[in-house]
């Protein structure tokens, strides 16, 4: 795996931040649509986002299996920044023009170090799906490379960042996915 695509982990006071960057060959406007419009989010983001796209708006995150939790839109500044609480995490996606393409930065800020490798593997998979969608490729089944990515992130981030395993229901989720 190309180490330049691996997320990085840093400490911010009592919290931890995973940061991912991707240099994309698509315009900021196209990438903005991919990170904000429901039909594109359905390809790469793990939950449906229900709620207004404006600062302060309450959000609900719905999973196809019926799980749901709340959040709040913090920043919505088209076509450059979207930031929201996602349960207890703070997610921020920033887009910056980069020549004819876009530099995308996704940050996930959270409290529990032990989930860093698990979540990094998940966001890495999500970003792979986003890039594939932008490039016109069909995505692989959800979770198909999560375990391999998780092992990579365990080695990359270390044992203290690798305490938690797959999210609850992960194996059941995989078994319910159509095989590619």
mmCIF file of C-alpha atoms in Angstrom:
data_model
loop_
_atom_site.group_PDB
_atom_site.id
_atom_site.type_symbol
_atom_site.label_atom_id
_atom_site.label_comp_id
_atom_site.label_asym_id
_atom_site.label_seq_id
_atom_site.Cartn_x
_atom_site.Cartn_y
_atom_site.Cartn_z
ATOM 1 C CA UNK A 1 0.000 0.000 0.000
ATOM 2 C CA UNK A 2 1.183 3.506 -0.818
ATOM 3 C CA UNK A 3 2.125 5.091 2.533
ATOM 4 C CA UNK A 4 1.418 8.587 1.163
ATOM 5 C CA UNK A 5 -2.306 7.744 1.274
ATOM 6 C CA UNK A 6 -2.236 6.602 4.907
ATOM 7 C CA UNK A 7 -3.941 8.832 7.414
ATOM 8 C CA UNK A 8 -1.928 10.452 10.178
ATOM 9 C CA UNK A 9 -2.774 10.593 13.877
ATOM 10 C CA UNK A 10 -2.087 13.578 16.101
ATOM 11 C CA UNK A 11 -3.039 14.647 19.595
ATOM 12 C CA UNK A 12 -4.940 17.884 20.178
ATOM 13 C CA UNK A 13 -5.123 18.340 23.968
ATOM 14 C CA UNK A 14 -7.433 15.586 25.260
ATOM 15 C CA UNK A 15 -8.553 14.617 21.767
ATOM 16 C CA UNK A 16 -7.088 12.784 18.791
ATOM 17 C CA UNK A 17 -7.270 13.687 15.126
ATOM 18 C CA UNK A 18 -6.967 11.435 12.101
ATOM 19 C CA UNK A 19 -6.097 13.383 8.959
ATOM 20 C CA UNK A 20 -6.320 12.103 5.397
ATOM 21 C CA UNK A 21 -5.394 13.974 2.235
ATOM 22 C CA UNK A 22 -6.102 13.056 -1.350
ATOM 23 C CA UNK A 23 -4.982 14.872 -4.475
ATOM 24 C CA UNK A 24 -7.860 14.478 -6.906
ATOM 25 C CA UNK A 25 -7.919 15.150 -10.645
ATOM 26 C CA UNK A 26 -11.416 16.623 -10.473
ATOM 27 C CA UNK A 27 -12.587 20.218 -10.010
ATOM 28 C CA UNK A 28 -13.539 21.454 -6.524
ATOM 29 C CA UNK A 29 -17.148 21.833 -7.717
ATOM 30 C CA UNK A 30 -17.346 18.174 -8.797
ATOM 31 C CA UNK A 31 -15.715 16.989 -5.572
ATOM 32 C CA UNK A 32 -18.050 19.226 -3.537
ATOM 33 C CA UNK A 33 -21.063 17.529 -5.124
ATOM 34 C CA UNK A 34 -19.532 14.136 -4.317
ATOM 35 C CA UNK A 35 -19.086 15.007 -0.620
ATOM 36 C CA UNK A 36 -22.446 16.731 -0.128
ATOM 37 C CA UNK A 37 -25.120 15.362 -2.472
ATOM 38 C CA UNK A 38 -27.100 12.319 -1.267
ATOM 39 C CA UNK A 39 -26.706 10.206 -4.423
ATOM 40 C CA UNK A 40 -22.917 10.525 -4.221
ATOM 41 C CA UNK A 41 -22.727 10.188 -0.425
ATOM 42 C CA UNK A 42 -24.582 6.875 -0.714
ATOM 43 C CA UNK A 43 -21.564 5.444 -2.549
ATOM 44 C CA UNK A 44 -18.844 6.384 -0.081
ATOM 45 C CA UNK A 45 -20.233 7.643 3.258
ATOM 46 C CA UNK A 46 -21.323 4.950 5.747
ATOM 47 C CA UNK A 47 -24.654 6.608 6.653
ATOM 48 C CA UNK A 48 -27.388 8.621 4.997
ATOM 49 C CA UNK A 49 -27.233 12.219 6.265
ATOM 50 C CA UNK A 50 -30.676 13.662 6.952
ATOM 51 C CA UNK A 51 -30.971 17.362 7.721
ATOM 52 C CA UNK A 52 -30.474 20.819 6.310
ATOM 53 C CA UNK A 53 -27.114 21.823 4.954
ATOM 54 C CA UNK A 54 -26.640 24.939 7.080
ATOM 55 C CA UNK A 55 -24.607 25.750 10.211
ATOM 56 C CA UNK A 56 -26.434 24.797 13.398
ATOM 57 C CA UNK A 57 -28.863 22.405 11.695
ATOM 58 C CA UNK A 58 -29.567 19.135 13.526
ATOM 59 C CA UNK A 59 -28.588 16.026 11.574
ATOM 60 C CA UNK A 60 -29.603 12.399 11.768
ATOM 61 C CA UNK A 61 -27.352 9.639 10.446
ATOM 62 C CA UNK A 62 -29.232 6.591 9.209
ATOM 63 C CA UNK A 63 -27.631 3.244 8.445
ATOM 64 C CA UNK A 64 -29.298 0.890 5.937
ATOM 65 C CA UNK A 65 -29.676 -1.698 8.739
ATOM 66 C CA UNK A 66 -31.779 0.773 10.721
ATOM 67 C CA UNK A 67 -29.246 2.125 13.223
ATOM 68 C CA UNK A 68 -29.402 5.890 13.691
ATOM 69 C CA UNK A 69 -27.688 8.586 15.715
ATOM 70 C CA UNK A 70 -27.616 12.370 15.863
ATOM 71 C CA UNK A 71 -25.209 15.101 14.929
ATOM 72 C CA UNK A 72 -25.142 18.758 14.017
ATOM 73 C CA UNK A 73 -23.893 20.735 11.034
ATOM 74 C CA UNK A 74 -21.177 23.075 12.281
ATOM 75 C CA UNK A 75 -19.822 24.585 9.039
ATOM 76 C CA UNK A 76 -21.284 24.507 5.546
ATOM 77 C CA UNK A 77 -19.294 26.752 3.217
ATOM 78 C CA UNK A 78 -19.704 25.653 -0.427
ATOM 79 C CA UNK A 79 -17.578 24.619 -2.212
ATOM 80 C CA UNK A 80 -14.791 24.409 0.330
ATOM 81 C CA UNK A 81 -15.733 23.219 3.851
ATOM 82 C CA UNK A 82 -18.290 20.943 5.466
ATOM 83 C CA UNK A 83 -17.956 20.137 9.162
ATOM 84 C CA UNK A 84 -20.368 18.299 11.423
ATOM 85 C CA UNK A 85 -20.585 16.252 14.556
ATOM 86 C CA UNK A 86 -21.051 12.586 13.748
ATOM 87 C CA UNK A 87 -22.122 11.061 17.033
ATOM 88 C CA UNK A 88 -19.260 11.978 19.370
ATOM 89 C CA UNK A 89 -16.752 12.632 16.551
ATOM 90 C CA UNK A 90 -16.172 15.879 14.679
ATOM 91 C CA UNK A 91 -15.748 15.386 10.919
ATOM 92 C CA UNK A 92 -14.369 18.078 8.631
ATOM 93 C CA UNK A 93 -13.856 17.908 4.889
ATOM 94 C CA UNK A 94 -11.932 20.721 3.259
ATOM 95 C CA UNK A 95 -11.463 21.193 -0.477
ATOM 96 C CA UNK A 96 -8.779 23.384 -1.981
ATOM 97 C CA UNK A 97 -8.150 24.042 -5.664
ATOM 98 C CA UNK A 98 -4.930 22.324 -6.725
ATOM 99 C CA UNK A 99 -4.104 23.260 -10.323
ATOM 100 C CA UNK A 100 -6.915 21.750 -12.364
ATOM 101 C CA UNK A 101 -7.773 19.349 -9.547
ATOM 102 C CA UNK A 102 -8.610 19.429 -5.856
ATOM 103 C CA UNK A 103 -6.784 18.709 -2.626
ATOM 104 C CA UNK A 104 -9.235 17.019 -0.246
ATOM 105 C CA UNK A 105 -8.501 16.868 3.484
ATOM 106 C CA UNK A 106 -10.719 14.811 5.786
ATOM 107 C CA UNK A 107 -10.199 15.098 9.534
ATOM 108 C CA UNK A 108 -11.893 13.048 12.232
ATOM 109 C CA UNK A 109 -11.493 14.353 15.786
ATOM 110 C CA UNK A 110 -12.423 12.014 18.647
ATOM 111 C CA UNK A 111 -11.767 11.244 22.333
ATOM 112 C CA UNK A 112 -10.713 7.573 22.461
ATOM 113 C CA UNK A 113 -7.213 6.740 21.154
ATOM 114 C CA UNK A 114 -7.950 3.000 21.100
ATOM 115 C CA UNK A 115 -10.309 3.328 18.130
ATOM 116 C CA UNK A 116 -7.864 5.183 15.861
ATOM 117 C CA UNK A 117 -6.685 2.219 13.748
ATOM 118 C CA UNK A 118 -10.219 0.851 13.356
ATOM 119 C CA UNK A 119 -11.627 4.206 12.293
ATOM 120 C CA UNK A 120 -8.632 5.025 10.087
ATOM 121 C CA UNK A 121 -9.230 1.801 8.166
ATOM 122 C CA UNK A 122 -12.884 2.765 7.766
ATOM 123 C CA UNK A 123 -12.179 6.297 6.536
ATOM 124 C CA UNK A 124 -9.471 4.991 4.214
ATOM 125 C CA UNK A 125 -11.997 2.603 2.673
ATOM 126 C CA UNK A 126 -14.565 5.410 2.403
ATOM 127 C CA UNK A 127 -12.073 7.673 0.646
ATOM 128 C CA UNK A 128 -11.119 4.859 -1.754
ATOM 129 C CA UNK A 129 -14.817 4.544 -2.609
ATOM 130 C CA UNK A 130 -15.126 8.338 -3.058
ATOM 131 C CA UNK A 131 -12.131 8.468 -5.416
ATOM 132 C CA UNK A 132 -13.492 5.499 -7.366
ATOM 133 C CA UNK A 133 -16.903 7.168 -7.680
ATOM 134 C CA UNK A 134 -15.300 10.389 -8.935
ATOM 135 C CA UNK A 135 -13.272 8.365 -11.449
ATOM 136 C CA UNK A 136 -16.383 6.529 -12.674
ATOM 137 C CA UNK A 137 -15.474 3.137 -11.198
ATOM 138 C CA UNK A 138 -17.897 0.734 -9.521
ATOM 139 C CA UNK A 139 -17.197 0.352 -5.796
ATOM 140 C CA UNK A 140 -16.256 -2.955 -4.234
ATOM 141 C CA UNK A 141 -18.520 -4.348 -1.527
ATOM 142 C CA UNK A 142 -18.494 -2.414 1.744
ATOM 143 C CA UNK A 143 -15.881 -3.829 4.101
ATOM 144 C CA UNK A 144 -14.168 -5.963 1.488
ATOM 145 C CA UNK A 145 -10.738 -4.511 2.289
ATOM 146 C CA UNK A 146 -11.334 -3.167 5.801
ATOM 147 C CA UNK A 147 -9.527 -6.016 7.592
ATOM 148 C CA UNK A 148 -6.398 -5.573 5.459
ATOM 149 C CA UNK A 149 -6.520 -1.799 5.985
ATOM 150 C CA UNK A 150 -7.037 -2.304 9.719
ATOM 151 C CA UNK A 151 -3.889 -4.464 9.924
ATOM 152 C CA UNK A 152 -1.973 -1.776 8.014
ATOM 153 C CA UNK A 153 -3.199 0.924 10.411
ATOM 154 C CA UNK A 154 -2.439 -1.190 13.483
ATOM 155 C CA UNK A 155 1.187 -1.340 12.318
ATOM 156 C CA UNK A 156 1.177 2.328 11.245
ATOM 157 C CA UNK A 157 -0.433 3.814 14.376
ATOM 158 C CA UNK A 158 0.743 1.358 17.045
ATOM 159 C CA UNK A 159 -0.843 -0.858 19.699
ATOM 160 C CA UNK A 160 -2.360 1.920 21.853
ATOM 161 C CA UNK A 161 -4.310 3.122 18.804
ATOM 162 C CA UNK A 162 -5.442 -0.416 17.996
ATOM 163 C CA UNK A 163 -7.396 -1.517 21.052
ATOM 164 C CA UNK A 164 -10.854 -1.695 19.459
ATOM 165 C CA UNK A 165 -11.747 -4.193 16.758
ATOM 166 C CA UNK A 166 -14.462 -4.049 14.135
ATOM 167 C CA UNK A 167 -17.579 -2.006 14.885
ATOM 168 C CA UNK A 168 -20.550 -3.879 16.359
ATOM 169 C CA UNK A 169 -22.354 -5.859 13.677
ATOM 170 C CA UNK A 170 -19.419 -5.745 11.232
ATOM 171 C CA UNK A 171 -19.438 -9.482 10.429
ATOM 172 C CA UNK A 172 -23.218 -9.503 9.987
ATOM 173 C CA UNK A 173 -22.928 -6.459 7.741
ATOM 174 C CA UNK A 174 -20.373 -8.240 5.532
ATOM 175 C CA UNK A 175 -22.472 -11.371 5.260
ATOM 176 C CA UNK A 176 -25.475 -9.320 4.084
ATOM 177 C CA UNK A 177 -23.531 -7.579 1.281
ATOM 178 C CA UNK A 178 -23.862 -8.765 -2.302
ATOM 179 C CA UNK A 179 -20.637 -10.399 -3.470
ATOM 180 C CA UNK A 180 -18.775 -8.594 -6.268
#
